[in-house]
mmCIF file with all atom_site columns, C-alpha atoms in Angstrom:
data_model
loop_
_atom_site.group_PDB
_atom_site.id
_atom_site.type_symbol
_atom_site.label_atom_id
_atom_site.label_alt_id
_atom_site.label_comp_id
_atom_site.label_asym_id
_atom_site.label_entity_id
_atom_site.label_seq_id
_atom_site.pdbx_PDB_ins_code
_atom_site.Cartn_x
_atom_site.Cartn_y
_atom_site.Cartn_z
_atom_site.occupancy
_atom_site.B_iso_or_equiv
_atom_site.pdbx_formal_charge
_atom_site.auth_seq_id
_atom_site.auth_comp_id
_atom_site.auth_asym_id
_atom_site.auth_atom_id
_atom_site.pdbx_PDB_model_num
ATOM 1   C CA . MET A 1 1   ? 55.783 37.004 -29.337 1.00 0.00 ? 1   MET A CA 1
ATOM 2   C CA . PRO A 1 2   ? 55.319 40.805 -29.610 1.00 0.00 ? 2   PRO A CA 1
ATOM 3   C CA . ARG A 1 3   ? 55.558 42.772 -26.420 1.00 0.00 ? 3   ARG A CA 1
ATOM 4   C CA . GLN A 1 4   ? 52.255 44.106 -25.049 1.00 0.00 ? 4   GLN A CA 1
ATOM 5   C CA . VAL A 1 5   ? 52.183 47.882 -24.717 1.00 0.00 ? 5   VAL A CA 1
ATOM 6   C CA . ASP A 1 6   ? 50.104 49.480 -21.986 1.00 0.00 ? 6   ASP A CA 1
ATOM 7   C CA . HIS A 1 7   ? 48.823 52.455 -23.972 1.00 0.00 ? 7   HIS A CA 1
ATOM 8   C CA . GLU A 1 8   ? 47.312 54.257 -21.002 1.00 0.00 ? 8   GLU A CA 1
ATOM 9   C CA . GLU A 1 9   ? 50.558 53.955 -19.056 1.00 0.00 ? 9   GLU A CA 1
ATOM 10  C CA . ARG A 1 10  ? 52.470 55.247 -22.072 1.00 0.00 ? 10  ARG A CA 1
ATOM 11  C CA . ARG A 1 11  ? 50.061 58.187 -22.386 1.00 0.00 ? 11  ARG A CA 1
ATOM 12  C CA . ARG A 1 12  ? 50.583 59.012 -18.691 1.00 0.00 ? 12  ARG A CA 1
ATOM 13  C CA . ARG A 1 13  ? 54.361 58.767 -19.113 1.00 0.00 ? 13  ARG A CA 1
ATOM 14  C CA . ILE A 1 14  ? 54.196 61.106 -22.090 1.00 0.00 ? 14  ILE A CA 1
ATOM 15  C CA . ALA A 1 15  ? 51.984 63.509 -20.086 1.00 0.00 ? 15  ALA A CA 1
ATOM 16  C CA . GLU A 1 16  ? 54.554 63.518 -17.286 1.00 0.00 ? 16  GLU A CA 1
ATOM 17  C CA . ALA A 1 17  ? 57.267 64.312 -19.836 1.00 0.00 ? 17  ALA A CA 1
ATOM 18  C CA . VAL A 1 18  ? 55.160 67.159 -21.246 1.00 0.00 ? 18  VAL A CA 1
ATOM 19  C CA . CYS A 1 19  ? 54.657 68.561 -17.752 1.00 0.00 ? 19  CYS A CA 1
ATOM 20  C CA . ALA A 1 20  ? 58.361 68.332 -16.879 1.00 0.00 ? 20  ALA A CA 1
ATOM 21  C CA . LEU A 1 21  ? 59.290 70.181 -20.062 1.00 0.00 ? 21  LEU A CA 1
ATOM 22  C CA . ILE A 1 22  ? 56.649 72.867 -19.496 1.00 0.00 ? 22  ILE A CA 1
ATOM 23  C CA . ASP A 1 23  ? 57.952 73.344 -15.967 1.00 0.00 ? 23  ASP A CA 1
ATOM 24  C CA . GLU A 1 24  ? 61.503 73.782 -17.265 1.00 0.00 ? 24  GLU A CA 1
ATOM 25  C CA . ARG A 1 25  ? 60.914 75.715 -20.498 1.00 0.00 ? 25  ARG A CA 1
ATOM 26  C CA . GLY A 1 26  ? 57.317 76.855 -20.712 1.00 0.00 ? 26  GLY A CA 1
ATOM 27  C CA . LEU A 1 27  ? 54.602 75.566 -23.024 1.00 0.00 ? 27  LEU A CA 1
ATOM 28  C CA . GLU A 1 28  ? 56.582 76.216 -26.180 1.00 0.00 ? 28  GLU A CA 1
ATOM 29  C CA . GLY A 1 29  ? 59.367 73.987 -24.826 1.00 0.00 ? 29  GLY A CA 1
ATOM 30  C CA . ALA A 1 30  ? 57.237 70.866 -25.062 1.00 0.00 ? 30  ALA A CA 1
ATOM 31  C CA . THR A 1 31  ? 58.167 69.846 -28.620 1.00 0.00 ? 31  THR A CA 1
ATOM 32  C CA . LEU A 1 32  ? 57.280 66.373 -29.854 1.00 0.00 ? 32  LEU A CA 1
ATOM 33  C CA . ARG A 1 33  ? 60.958 65.479 -30.197 1.00 0.00 ? 33  ARG A CA 1
ATOM 34  C CA . ASP A 1 34  ? 61.811 66.600 -26.664 1.00 0.00 ? 34  ASP A CA 1
ATOM 35  C CA . VAL A 1 35  ? 58.715 64.939 -25.210 1.00 0.00 ? 35  VAL A CA 1
ATOM 36  C CA . ALA A 1 36  ? 59.667 61.640 -26.869 1.00 0.00 ? 36  ALA A CA 1
ATOM 37  C CA . ALA A 1 37  ? 63.213 61.893 -25.529 1.00 0.00 ? 37  ALA A CA 1
ATOM 38  C CA . ARG A 1 38  ? 62.052 62.767 -21.996 1.00 0.00 ? 38  ARG A CA 1
ATOM 39  C CA . ALA A 1 39  ? 59.465 59.952 -21.997 1.00 0.00 ? 39  ALA A CA 1
ATOM 40  C CA . GLU A 1 40  ? 62.081 57.569 -23.433 1.00 0.00 ? 40  GLU A CA 1
ATOM 41  C CA . VAL A 1 41  ? 59.872 56.558 -26.356 1.00 0.00 ? 41  VAL A CA 1
ATOM 42  C CA . SER A 1 42  ? 60.144 57.099 -30.079 1.00 0.00 ? 42  SER A CA 1
ATOM 43  C CA . MET A 1 43  ? 58.468 60.036 -31.817 1.00 0.00 ? 43  MET A CA 1
ATOM 44  C CA . GLY A 1 44  ? 56.344 57.419 -33.590 1.00 0.00 ? 44  GLY A CA 1
ATOM 45  C CA . ALA A 1 45  ? 55.144 56.145 -30.209 1.00 0.00 ? 45  ALA A CA 1
ATOM 46  C CA . VAL A 1 46  ? 54.139 59.678 -29.210 1.00 0.00 ? 46  VAL A CA 1
ATOM 47  C CA . GLN A 1 47  ? 52.311 60.120 -32.511 1.00 0.00 ? 47  GLN A CA 1
ATOM 48  C CA . ARG A 1 48  ? 50.511 56.793 -32.079 1.00 0.00 ? 48  ARG A CA 1
ATOM 49  C CA . CYS A 1 49  ? 49.263 57.938 -28.669 1.00 0.00 ? 49  CYS A CA 1
ATOM 50  C CA . PHE A 1 50  ? 48.320 61.458 -29.779 1.00 0.00 ? 50  PHE A CA 1
ATOM 51  C CA . ARG A 1 51  ? 47.361 62.509 -33.288 1.00 0.00 ? 51  ARG A CA 1
ATOM 52  C CA . THR A 1 52  ? 48.479 66.094 -32.725 1.00 0.00 ? 52  THR A CA 1
ATOM 53  C CA . LYS A 1 53  ? 50.554 68.152 -30.326 1.00 0.00 ? 53  LYS A CA 1
ATOM 54  C CA . GLU A 1 54  ? 47.358 69.918 -29.267 1.00 0.00 ? 54  GLU A CA 1
ATOM 55  C CA . GLU A 1 55  ? 45.761 66.583 -28.310 1.00 0.00 ? 55  GLU A CA 1
ATOM 56  C CA . MET A 1 56  ? 48.878 65.716 -26.307 1.00 0.00 ? 56  MET A CA 1
ATOM 57  C CA . LEU A 1 57  ? 48.734 69.075 -24.492 1.00 0.00 ? 57  LEU A CA 1
ATOM 58  C CA . ARG A 1 58  ? 45.030 68.672 -23.693 1.00 0.00 ? 58  ARG A CA 1
ATOM 59  C CA . PHE A 1 59  ? 45.737 65.235 -22.237 1.00 0.00 ? 59  PHE A CA 1
ATOM 60  C CA . ALA A 1 60  ? 48.642 66.602 -20.153 1.00 0.00 ? 60  ALA A CA 1
ATOM 61  C CA . LEU A 1 61  ? 46.438 69.399 -18.793 1.00 0.00 ? 61  LEU A CA 1
ATOM 62  C CA . ALA A 1 62  ? 43.712 66.925 -17.857 1.00 0.00 ? 62  ALA A CA 1
ATOM 63  C CA . HIS A 1 63  ? 46.406 64.743 -16.256 1.00 0.00 ? 63  HIS A CA 1
ATOM 64  C CA . ILE A 1 64  ? 47.566 67.613 -14.008 1.00 0.00 ? 64  ILE A CA 1
ATOM 65  C CA . GLY A 1 65  ? 43.969 68.420 -13.068 1.00 0.00 ? 65  GLY A CA 1
ATOM 66  C CA . ALA A 1 66  ? 43.334 64.773 -12.191 1.00 0.00 ? 66  ALA A CA 1
ATOM 67  C CA . ARG A 1 67  ? 46.430 64.673 -9.961  1.00 0.00 ? 67  ARG A CA 1
ATOM 68  C CA . ILE A 1 68  ? 45.271 67.740 -8.040  1.00 0.00 ? 68  ILE A CA 1
ATOM 69  C CA . THR A 1 69  ? 41.704 66.444 -7.759  1.00 0.00 ? 69  THR A CA 1
ATOM 70  C CA . GLY A 1 70  ? 43.016 63.085 -6.561  1.00 0.00 ? 70  GLY A CA 1
ATOM 71  C CA . ARG A 1 71  ? 44.935 64.749 -3.740  1.00 0.00 ? 71  ARG A CA 1
ATOM 72  C CA . VAL A 1 72  ? 41.893 66.821 -2.801  1.00 0.00 ? 72  VAL A CA 1
ATOM 73  C CA . ARG A 1 73  ? 39.632 63.764 -2.650  1.00 0.00 ? 73  ARG A CA 1
ATOM 74  C CA . ALA A 1 74  ? 42.153 61.591 -0.781  1.00 0.00 ? 74  ALA A CA 1
ATOM 75  C CA . ARG A 1 75  ? 41.750 63.573 2.444   1.00 0.00 ? 75  ARG A CA 1
ATOM 76  C CA . PRO A 1 76  ? 39.583 62.202 5.266   1.00 0.00 ? 76  PRO A CA 1
ATOM 77  C CA . ALA A 1 77  ? 36.456 64.195 6.112   1.00 0.00 ? 77  ALA A CA 1
ATOM 78  C CA . GLU A 1 78  ? 37.935 66.097 9.058   1.00 0.00 ? 78  GLU A CA 1
ATOM 79  C CA . GLY A 1 79  ? 39.883 69.054 7.729   1.00 0.00 ? 79  GLY A CA 1
ATOM 80  C CA . ALA A 1 80  ? 38.888 68.223 4.164   1.00 0.00 ? 80  ALA A CA 1
ATOM 81  C CA . LEU A 1 81  ? 37.675 71.720 3.296   1.00 0.00 ? 81  LEU A CA 1
ATOM 82  C CA . ALA A 1 82  ? 40.859 73.557 4.294   1.00 0.00 ? 82  ALA A CA 1
ATOM 83  C CA . HIS A 1 83  ? 42.910 70.810 2.672   1.00 0.00 ? 83  HIS A CA 1
ATOM 84  C CA . ALA A 1 84  ? 40.913 71.044 -0.567  1.00 0.00 ? 84  ALA A CA 1
ATOM 85  C CA . VAL A 1 85  ? 41.291 74.807 -0.812  1.00 0.00 ? 85  VAL A CA 1
ATOM 86  C CA . THR A 1 86  ? 45.031 74.782 -0.173  1.00 0.00 ? 86  THR A CA 1
ATOM 87  C CA . GLU A 1 87  ? 45.586 71.864 -2.577  1.00 0.00 ? 87  GLU A CA 1
ATOM 88  C CA . VAL A 1 88  ? 43.776 73.696 -5.370  1.00 0.00 ? 88  VAL A CA 1
ATOM 89  C CA . ALA A 1 89  ? 45.906 76.798 -4.758  1.00 0.00 ? 89  ALA A CA 1
ATOM 90  C CA . LEU A 1 90  ? 49.158 74.824 -5.227  1.00 0.00 ? 90  LEU A CA 1
ATOM 91  C CA . LEU A 1 91  ? 50.925 76.950 -2.607  1.00 0.00 ? 91  LEU A CA 1
ATOM 92  C CA . ARG A 1 92  ? 53.245 74.355 -1.095  1.00 0.00 ? 92  ARG A CA 1
ATOM 93  C CA . GLU A 1 93  ? 56.815 74.117 -2.313  1.00 0.00 ? 93  GLU A CA 1
ATOM 94  C CA . GLU A 1 94  ? 56.304 70.511 -3.428  1.00 0.00 ? 94  GLU A CA 1
ATOM 95  C CA . HIS A 1 95  ? 53.533 71.715 -5.754  1.00 0.00 ? 95  HIS A CA 1
ATOM 96  C CA . ARG A 1 96  ? 55.431 74.659 -7.216  1.00 0.00 ? 96  ARG A CA 1
ATOM 97  C CA . ALA A 1 97  ? 56.127 72.801 -10.486 1.00 0.00 ? 97  ALA A CA 1
ATOM 98  C CA . GLU A 1 98  ? 52.427 71.994 -10.873 1.00 0.00 ? 98  GLU A CA 1
ATOM 99  C CA . ALA A 1 99  ? 51.617 75.652 -10.236 1.00 0.00 ? 99  ALA A CA 1
ATOM 100 C CA . ARG A 1 100 ? 53.985 76.764 -13.013 1.00 0.00 ? 100 ARG A CA 1
ATOM 101 C CA . ILE A 1 101 ? 52.542 74.150 -15.373 1.00 0.00 ? 101 ILE A CA 1
ATOM 102 C CA . TRP A 1 102 ? 48.925 75.037 -14.506 1.00 0.00 ? 102 TRP A CA 1
ATOM 103 C CA . LEU A 1 103 ? 49.513 78.747 -15.087 1.00 0.00 ? 103 LEU A CA 1
ATOM 104 C CA . ALA A 1 104 ? 51.323 78.062 -18.380 1.00 0.00 ? 104 ALA A CA 1
ATOM 105 C CA . PHE A 1 105 ? 48.271 76.142 -19.532 1.00 0.00 ? 105 PHE A CA 1
ATOM 106 C CA . LEU A 1 106 ? 45.966 78.875 -18.202 1.00 0.00 ? 106 LEU A CA 1
ATOM 107 C CA . ALA A 1 107 ? 47.788 81.531 -20.228 1.00 0.00 ? 107 ALA A CA 1
ATOM 108 C CA . GLN A 1 108 ? 47.600 79.433 -23.392 1.00 0.00 ? 108 GLN A CA 1
ATOM 109 C CA . ALA A 1 109 ? 43.934 78.591 -22.772 1.00 0.00 ? 109 ALA A CA 1
ATOM 110 C CA . ALA A 1 110 ? 43.126 82.296 -23.097 1.00 0.00 ? 110 ALA A CA 1
ATOM 111 C CA . VAL A 1 111 ? 43.843 81.964 -26.838 1.00 0.00 ? 111 VAL A CA 1
ATOM 112 C CA . ASP A 1 112 ? 43.233 78.230 -27.389 1.00 0.00 ? 112 ASP A CA 1
ATOM 113 C CA . PRO A 1 113 ? 39.551 77.206 -27.164 1.00 0.00 ? 113 PRO A CA 1
ATOM 114 C CA . ALA A 1 114 ? 40.337 73.479 -26.932 1.00 0.00 ? 114 ALA A CA 1
ATOM 115 C CA . LEU A 1 115 ? 42.638 73.985 -23.937 1.00 0.00 ? 115 LEU A CA 1
ATOM 116 C CA . ALA A 1 116 ? 40.102 76.377 -22.423 1.00 0.00 ? 116 ALA A CA 1
ATOM 117 C CA . GLU A 1 117 ? 37.490 73.621 -22.614 1.00 0.00 ? 117 GLU A CA 1
ATOM 118 C CA . VAL A 1 118 ? 39.747 71.199 -20.706 1.00 0.00 ? 118 VAL A CA 1
ATOM 119 C CA . LEU A 1 119 ? 40.553 73.899 -18.169 1.00 0.00 ? 119 LEU A CA 1
ATOM 120 C CA . ARG A 1 120 ? 36.865 74.723 -17.653 1.00 0.00 ? 120 ARG A CA 1
ATOM 121 C CA . ALA A 1 121 ? 36.152 71.031 -17.021 1.00 0.00 ? 121 ALA A CA 1
ATOM 122 C CA . GLY A 1 122 ? 38.932 70.932 -14.421 1.00 0.00 ? 122 GLY A CA 1
ATOM 123 C CA . TYR A 1 123 ? 37.632 74.049 -12.710 1.00 0.00 ? 123 TYR A CA 1
ATOM 124 C CA . GLU A 1 124 ? 34.115 72.599 -12.725 1.00 0.00 ? 124 GLU A CA 1
ATOM 125 C CA . GLU A 1 125 ? 35.374 69.466 -10.992 1.00 0.00 ? 125 GLU A CA 1
ATOM 126 C CA . PHE A 1 126 ? 37.259 71.512 -8.369  1.00 0.00 ? 126 PHE A CA 1
ATOM 127 C CA . GLU A 1 127 ? 34.195 73.693 -7.869  1.00 0.00 ? 127 GLU A CA 1
ATOM 128 C CA . GLN A 1 128 ? 31.928 70.687 -7.339  1.00 0.00 ? 128 GLN A CA 1
ATOM 129 C CA . VAL A 1 129 ? 34.237 69.305 -4.649  1.00 0.00 ? 129 VAL A CA 1
ATOM 130 C CA . LEU A 1 130 ? 34.436 72.693 -2.906  1.00 0.00 ? 130 LEU A CA 1
ATOM 131 C CA . HIS A 1 131 ? 30.661 73.209 -3.234  1.00 0.00 ? 131 HIS A CA 1
ATOM 132 C CA . ARG A 1 132 ? 29.948 69.863 -1.579  1.00 0.00 ? 132 ARG A CA 1
ATOM 133 C CA . LEU A 1 133 ? 32.406 70.506 1.257   1.00 0.00 ? 133 LEU A CA 1
ATOM 134 C CA . LEU A 1 134 ? 31.127 74.044 1.826   1.00 0.00 ? 134 LEU A CA 1
ATOM 135 C CA . ALA A 1 135 ? 27.515 72.819 1.881   1.00 0.00 ? 135 ALA A CA 1
ATOM 136 C CA . GLU A 1 136 ? 28.502 70.180 4.471   1.00 0.00 ? 136 GLU A CA 1
ATOM 137 C CA . ALA A 1 137 ? 30.220 72.921 6.519   1.00 0.00 ? 137 ALA A CA 1
ATOM 138 C CA . GLY A 1 138 ? 27.056 75.031 6.491   1.00 0.00 ? 138 GLY A CA 1
ATOM 139 C CA . ALA A 1 139 ? 28.052 77.860 4.139   1.00 0.00 ? 139 ALA A CA 1
ATOM 140 C CA . ALA A 1 140 ? 25.083 80.105 3.335   1.00 0.00 ? 140 ALA A CA 1
ATOM 141 C CA . ASP A 1 141 ? 25.771 80.113 -0.420  1.00 0.00 ? 141 ASP A CA 1
ATOM 142 C CA . PRO A 1 142 ? 28.134 77.223 -1.127  1.00 0.00 ? 142 PRO A CA 1
ATOM 143 C CA . ARG A 1 143 ? 28.134 77.686 -4.921  1.00 0.00 ? 143 ARG A CA 1
ATOM 144 C CA . ARG A 1 144 ? 29.168 81.348 -4.712  1.00 0.00 ? 144 ARG A CA 1
ATOM 145 C CA . GLU A 1 145 ? 31.724 80.636 -2.009  1.00 0.00 ? 145 GLU A CA 1
ATOM 146 C CA . ALA A 1 146 ? 33.203 77.758 -4.014  1.00 0.00 ? 146 ALA A CA 1
ATOM 147 C CA . ARG A 1 147 ? 33.616 80.050 -7.007  1.00 0.00 ? 147 ARG A CA 1
ATOM 148 C CA . THR A 1 148 ? 35.120 82.798 -4.859  1.00 0.00 ? 148 THR A CA 1
ATOM 149 C CA . LEU A 1 149 ? 37.612 80.440 -3.236  1.00 0.00 ? 149 LEU A CA 1
ATOM 150 C CA . LEU A 1 150 ? 38.579 78.928 -6.574  1.00 0.00 ? 150 LEU A CA 1
ATOM 151 C CA . ALA A 1 151 ? 39.202 82.364 -8.116  1.00 0.00 ? 151 ALA A CA 1
ATOM 152 C CA . LEU A 1 152 ? 41.138 83.471 -5.036  1.00 0.00 ? 152 LEU A CA 1
ATOM 153 C CA . ALA A 1 153 ? 43.223 80.284 -5.122  1.00 0.00 ? 153 ALA A CA 1
ATOM 154 C CA . ASP A 1 154 ? 44.231 80.927 -8.744  1.00 0.00 ? 154 ASP A CA 1
ATOM 155 C CA . GLY A 1 155 ? 45.132 84.531 -8.015  1.00 0.00 ? 155 GLY A CA 1
ATOM 156 C CA . LEU A 1 156 ? 47.166 83.584 -4.968  1.00 0.00 ? 156 LEU A CA 1
ATOM 157 C CA . THR A 1 157 ? 48.998 80.921 -6.972  1.00 0.00 ? 157 THR A CA 1
ATOM 158 C CA . ALA A 1 158 ? 50.125 83.592 -9.417  1.00 0.00 ? 158 ALA A CA 1
ATOM 159 C CA . GLN A 1 159 ? 51.079 85.987 -6.589  1.00 0.00 ? 159 GLN A CA 1
ATOM 160 C CA . VAL A 1 160 ? 53.275 83.329 -4.967  1.00 0.00 ? 160 VAL A CA 1
ATOM 161 C CA . LEU A 1 161 ? 54.892 82.275 -8.243  1.00 0.00 ? 161 LEU A CA 1
ATOM 162 C CA . VAL A 1 162 ? 55.999 85.805 -9.094  1.00 0.00 ? 162 VAL A CA 1
ATOM 163 C CA . GLY A 1 163 ? 57.233 86.383 -5.543  1.00 0.00 ? 163 GLY A CA 1
ATOM 164 C CA . ARG A 1 164 ? 54.763 89.061 -4.538  1.00 0.00 ? 164 ARG A CA 1
ATOM 165 C CA . LEU A 1 165 ? 53.448 86.969 -1.628  1.00 0.00 ? 165 LEU A CA 1
ATOM 166 C CA . GLY A 1 166 ? 54.976 84.165 0.367   1.00 0.00 ? 166 GLY A CA 1
ATOM 167 C CA . ALA A 1 167 ? 53.203 80.824 0.459   1.00 0.00 ? 167 ALA A CA 1
ATOM 168 C CA . GLY A 1 168 ? 52.396 81.212 4.158   1.00 0.00 ? 168 GLY A CA 1
ATOM 169 C CA . GLU A 1 169 ? 50.818 84.628 3.687   1.00 0.00 ? 169 GLU A CA 1
ATOM 170 C CA . ALA A 1 170 ? 48.818 83.377 0.702   1.00 0.00 ? 170 ALA A CA 1
ATOM 171 C CA . GLU A 1 171 ? 47.583 80.402 2.708   1.00 0.00 ? 171 GLU A CA 1
ATOM 172 C CA . GLU A 1 172 ? 46.521 82.720 5.549   1.00 0.00 ? 172 GLU A CA 1
ATOM 173 C CA . LEU A 1 173 ? 44.492 84.818 3.094   1.00 0.00 ? 173 LEU A CA 1
ATOM 174 C CA . LEU A 1 174 ? 42.884 81.724 1.616   1.00 0.00 ? 174 LEU A CA 1
ATOM 175 C CA . VAL A 1 175 ? 42.046 80.155 4.967   1.00 0.00 ? 175 VAL A CA 1
ATOM 176 C CA . GLY A 1 176 ? 40.720 83.524 6.196   1.00 0.00 ? 176 GLY A CA 1
ATOM 177 C CA . GLN A 1 177 ? 38.348 83.698 3.235   1.00 0.00 ? 177 GLN A CA 1
ATOM 178 C CA . LEU A 1 178 ? 37.336 80.111 3.885   1.00 0.00 ? 178 LEU A CA 1
ATOM 179 C CA . GLY A 1 179 ? 36.490 81.025 7.479   1.00 0.00 ? 179 GLY A CA 1
ATOM 180 C CA . ARG A 1 180 ? 34.343 83.928 6.316   1.00 0.00 ? 180 ARG A CA 1
ATOM 181 C CA . ALA A 1 181 ? 32.601 81.662 3.801   1.00 0.00 ? 181 ALA A CA 1
ATOM 182 C CA . VAL A 1 182 ? 31.681 79.136 6.451   1.00 0.00 ? 182 VAL A CA 1
ATOM 183 C CA . ARG A 1 183 ? 30.680 81.736 9.050   1.00 0.00 ? 183 ARG A CA 1
ATOM 184 C CA . GLY A 1 184 ? 28.653 83.627 6.445   1.00 0.00 ? 184 GLY A CA 1
ATOM 185 C CA . ARG A 1 185 ? 30.469 86.945 6.817   1.00 0.00 ? 185 ARG A CA 1
#
């Protein structure tokens, strides 16, 4: 009897392989051959899951966004806003690989409309979560503050990755802006 293949699990495994390779070598390092080897599947299996490399990259980007969003949403209500903002910024050492991967995708999305579309959807989801939490916290303009915090989080991620700021200093800046957003100043 033929073995049943869990296609969604295989797609996730391939996405993890893509992300690991991007973390190590950058976006151009995620070749189909290397992805197949890292995921421990054949190139044919990768091609059955994804028609093109671009489709595979879009799926991997959405996969990273879903992981971050999952962590943001997993937090209990108390402290959820500060947790959400710091999770989105990817400042902690354990999220440094995700930060490198996210920024590699961000750079490519500037010239790749299909990746930009996936990235915009991820940002929209993050913004909705922040908007809801800011509204619950009493922010005067939760939509504007959500956008401000999201833009600041991205900028701070880049500053930490290149070594201009330490993670602690970046988190202080982010939490300070969050405090101003909630106090309305």
